[in-house]
Every structure is written in structure tokens, then in C-alpha cells.
Short mmCIF file of C-alpha atoms in Angstrom, two decimals:
data_model
loop_
_atom_site.label_atom_id
_atom_site.label_comp_id
_atom_site.label_asym_id
_atom_site.label_seq_id
_atom_site.Cartn_x
_atom_site.Cartn_y
_atom_site.Cartn_z
CA MET P 1 0.00 0.00 0.00
CA ASN P 2 1.39 3.38 -1.02
CA VAL P 3 0.93 6.02 1.70
CA PRO P 4 1.38 9.62 0.53
CA ASN P 5 4.04 11.65 2.25
CA ALA P 6 2.19 13.77 4.85
CA PRO P 7 4.32 16.92 4.44
CA THR P 8 3.98 16.75 0.65
CA ALA P 9 0.21 16.27 0.95
CA ALA P 10 -0.03 19.19 3.37
CA LEU P 11 1.95 21.35 0.95
CA ALA P 12 -0.34 20.36 -1.91
CA TRP P 13 -3.40 21.39 0.11
CA SER P 14 -1.93 24.57 1.53
CA GLN P 15 -2.03 26.63 -1.65
CA PRO P 16 -5.75 26.10 -2.42
CA LEU P 17 -6.60 26.42 1.28
CA ILE P 18 -4.85 29.79 1.52
CA ARG P 19 -6.68 30.92 -1.61
CA VAL P 20 -10.02 29.93 -0.01
CA LEU P 21 -9.05 31.79 3.17
CA ILE P 22 -8.28 34.91 1.12
CA VAL P 23 -11.77 34.77 -0.41
CA LEU P 24 -13.42 34.13 2.99
CA ASN P 25 -11.50 37.04 4.50
CA LEU P 26 -12.67 39.27 1.65
CA ALA P 27 -16.27 38.16 2.30
CA TYR P 28 -15.77 39.00 5.99
CA ALA P 29 -14.48 42.47 5.09
CA VAL P 30 -17.44 43.10 2.79
CA GLY P 31 -19.82 41.93 5.52
CA VAL P 32 -18.27 44.26 8.06
CA LEU P 33 -18.35 47.13 5.56
CA VAL P 34 -22.06 46.49 4.93
CA MET P 35 -22.70 46.54 8.70
CA LEU P 36 -20.76 49.80 8.98
CA VAL P 37 -22.84 51.40 6.23
CA LEU P 38 -26.05 50.09 7.81
CA SER P 39 -24.95 51.50 11.17
CA LEU P 40 -25.00 54.97 9.62
CA ILE P 41 -28.68 54.64 8.72
CA PRO P 42 -30.98 55.04 11.73
CA GLY P 43 -33.79 52.54 12.12
CA THR P 44 -32.26 49.82 9.92
CA ILE P 45 -32.45 46.10 10.54
CA LEU P 46 -28.89 46.19 11.90
CA TRP P 47 -30.03 47.90 15.09
CA ASP P 48 -32.97 45.51 15.44
CA ALA P 49 -30.68 42.52 14.87
CA LEU P 50 -28.25 43.79 17.49
CA GLY P 51 -31.09 44.31 19.95
CA MET P 52 -30.40 47.96 20.61
CA LEU P 53 -32.63 47.94 23.64
CA PHE P 54 -30.05 49.58 25.86
CA PRO P 55 -31.01 52.50 28.07
CA ALA P 56 -30.89 55.82 26.21
CA GLU P 57 -27.94 57.08 28.27
CA HIS P 58 -25.75 54.27 26.88
CA ARG P 59 -27.01 54.21 23.30
CA ASP P 60 -24.81 56.97 21.81
CA ARG P 61 -21.64 55.56 23.38
CA ILE P 62 -22.51 52.06 22.16
CA VAL P 63 -23.20 53.27 18.61
CA VAL P 64 -19.89 55.14 18.45
CA GLY P 65 -18.04 52.16 19.95
CA LEU P 66 -19.67 49.76 17.51
CA ARG P 67 -18.75 51.91 14.53
CA ALA P 68 -15.15 52.19 15.75
CA ILE P 69 -14.97 48.41 16.15
CA LEU P 70 -16.40 47.91 12.67
CA LEU P 71 -13.76 50.24 11.19
CA LEU P 72 -11.05 48.34 13.05
CA GLY P 73 -12.59 45.08 11.81
CA ILE P 74 -12.07 46.25 8.24
CA ALA P 75 -8.47 47.16 9.09
CA ALA P 76 -8.03 43.71 10.65
CA ALA P 77 -9.28 42.09 7.43
CA ALA P 78 -6.66 44.08 5.50
CA VAL P 79 -3.98 42.81 7.90
CA VAL P 80 -5.14 39.20 7.49
CA ASP P 81 -5.12 39.66 3.70
CA ARG P 82 -1.49 40.80 3.79
CA VAL P 83 -0.49 37.83 5.96
CA LEU P 84 -2.29 35.32 3.73
CA ARG P 85 -0.81 36.76 0.53
CA GLN P 86 2.73 36.71 1.96
CA LEU P 87 2.17 33.14 3.14
CA LEU P 88 0.87 32.14 -0.30
CA ALA P 89 4.03 33.55 -1.90
CA ILE P 90 6.16 31.53 0.52
CA VAL P 91 4.21 28.33 -0.21
CA GLU P 92 4.69 28.89 -3.94
CA THR P 93 8.49 29.07 -3.52
CA VAL P 94 8.44 25.92 -1.38
CA ARG P 95 6.38 24.10 -4.01
CA ALA P 96 8.91 25.23 -6.61
CA GLY P 97 11.66 23.66 -4.46
CA ASP P 98 13.37 26.95 -3.64
CA PRO P 99 12.34 28.06 -0.12
CA PHE P 100 15.61 29.55 1.09
CA VAL P 101 15.54 32.76 -0.89
CA SER P 102 15.93 36.27 0.45
CA GLY P 103 12.36 37.06 -0.67
CA ASN P 104 11.00 34.54 1.82
CA ALA P 105 13.04 36.08 4.61
CA ARG P 106 11.48 39.45 3.78
CA ARG P 107 8.03 37.86 3.57
CA LEU P 108 8.40 36.23 6.98
CA GLU P 109 9.53 39.53 8.48
CA ALA P 110 6.55 41.27 6.87
CA ILE P 111 4.24 38.59 8.29
CA ALA P 112 5.73 39.21 11.74
CA TRP P 113 5.00 42.93 11.46
CA TRP P 114 1.46 42.27 10.18
CA VAL P 115 0.76 39.81 13.00
CA LEU P 116 2.04 42.40 15.46
CA ALA P 117 -0.30 44.98 13.89
CA GLY P 118 -3.18 42.51 14.09
CA GLU P 119 -2.55 41.91 17.76
CA GLY P 120 -2.46 45.66 18.34
CA LEU P 121 -5.82 45.95 16.57
CA ARG P 122 -7.23 43.13 18.71
CA LEU P 123 -6.15 44.92 21.88
CA LEU P 124 -7.57 48.22 20.62
CA ILE P 125 -10.90 46.57 19.79
CA GLY P 126 -10.97 45.08 23.29
CA ALA P 127 -10.23 48.45 24.85
CA ILE P 128 -13.03 50.08 22.87
CA ALA P 129 -15.44 47.31 23.84
CA LEU P 130 -14.53 47.70 27.50
CA ALA P 131 -14.81 51.49 27.39
CA THR P 132 -18.12 51.27 25.58
CA THR P 133 -19.70 48.80 27.99
CA SER P 134 -17.95 49.61 31.27
CA SER P 135 -21.10 51.03 32.88
CA MET P 136 -23.18 48.04 31.80
CA PRO P 137 -22.47 45.13 34.18
CA GLU P 138 -25.14 42.98 32.53
CA LEU P 139 -22.79 42.50 29.57
CA ASP P 140 -20.13 39.92 30.25
CA LEU P 141 -17.24 40.47 27.87
CA ASP P 142 -14.57 37.79 27.82
CA LEU P 143 -11.53 39.86 26.89
CA HIS P 144 -8.23 38.34 27.89
CA PHE P 145 -4.57 38.83 27.20
CA SER P 146 -2.82 35.98 25.43
CA VAL P 147 0.93 35.49 25.22
CA ALA P 148 0.66 33.22 22.15
CA PRO P 149 0.41 35.95 19.48
CA TRP P 150 3.37 37.81 20.95
CA LEU P 151 5.42 34.59 20.96
CA ALA P 152 4.34 33.96 17.35
CA VAL P 153 5.66 37.41 16.40
CA LEU P 154 9.01 36.64 18.02
CA LEU P 155 9.12 33.26 16.33
CA LEU P 156 8.38 34.83 12.95
CA PHE P 157 11.18 37.39 13.36
CA VAL P 158 13.62 34.60 14.32
CA LEU P 159 12.44 32.43 11.43
CA ALA P 160 12.87 35.36 9.04
CA ARG P 161 16.46 35.69 10.23
CA VAL P 162 17.02 31.94 9.78
CA PHE P 163 15.70 32.17 6.21
CA ALA P 164 17.90 35.19 5.49
CA GLU P 165 20.93 33.33 6.81
CA GLY P 166 19.97 30.21 4.81
CA ALA P 167 19.65 32.28 1.64
CA ARG P 168 23.03 33.92 2.31
CA MET P 169 24.72 30.56 2.95
CA ARG P 170 23.15 29.11 -0.19
CA SER P 171 24.39 32.07 -2.24
CA ASP P 172 27.89 31.66 -0.76
CA LEU P 173 27.84 27.94 -1.57
CA GLU P 174 26.73 28.55 -5.14
CA GLY P 175 29.57 31.05 -5.52
CA THR P 176 32.18 28.45 -4.51
CA VAL P 177 31.02 25.68 -6.87
#
């Protein structure tokens, strides 16, 4: 029985999967944009769907907070798009059998910066949500700090350096042959 090589199979699936994720992320961005536009129109189904039955003294703050979060959600979709497109370019070089190129080192560093920006956006969204709902104890927001994204950023910066060094060593080796 011939069992396919798991890493090769994963690589074969990664390119179409990333392409699907790019499309899904675009759909998310369009959905958030539609909600933002609907939030600008009073009395739309958006407010009914969100159950805007809050006391009048909280309503204006909640509307402003929601709109700010929607804007940041669109920015987050742009960040995710950049990460996915950089990752797709890396996968394409790996599929071509040439992963240790200086372009991949730059792409990994760019991904690290984009992930850092995404984590900053996540924290900003959480801060807005807390500020918006702080006087409403009936809402239970589960906002927590996670170390994992910050470790991922560090790992990506280190991996970018490893790729840069690998590309340099490969170039040196090719120069000596």
C-alpha cells in the first residue's frame, strides 16, 4: 500500500486552502463594511438585529463604539489579507523547491510585522469594547490577554532571520562551486 508523504500532501493542500481563506476574508471584510454602512442609517435592521434595547444614556456611546470596532474590523481584514498573501508567496516558492531565498526572509519579516499589527488591533478593539460597555455590568465580555500571538511574532522574526541566513549561505555555496 502506497501512503502519501504527509508533508507533501499538506503542501499540496496549503495553496488552495490559503486561496479559499483569502476569499473568505474578503467576504468577511465586505460583511463588516455592509454593517458599517447600515450602522450609519438610523432605524435599519442592523439595530434591530443587534437588539439595541439599551437604556438611552448608553445608546450613543454604544453606537460610536460599535462603529469604531467595525472600522477596526475592516483594518483587521486588511492585515489578514497581507499575511495570507505573503504566506501564499512563501508556499509557492516551497512548491517550486526553492524556499531559502531572500524574498521569503522578507516575507516572513513582513508577516511578523502584520501579526504584530493585528494583535495591536485586537487589543484596541478590546479596549473600545470595555470602554463602551464599562457602565453596563449585565454585559459579560470575555476579553483576555494571550501570550501566544506575541510569541508567534518573536518566532516569525527569528524564522525570518534563519531564512535570510539560509539564503546567504546558499548564495555563498553557489559562488564556490
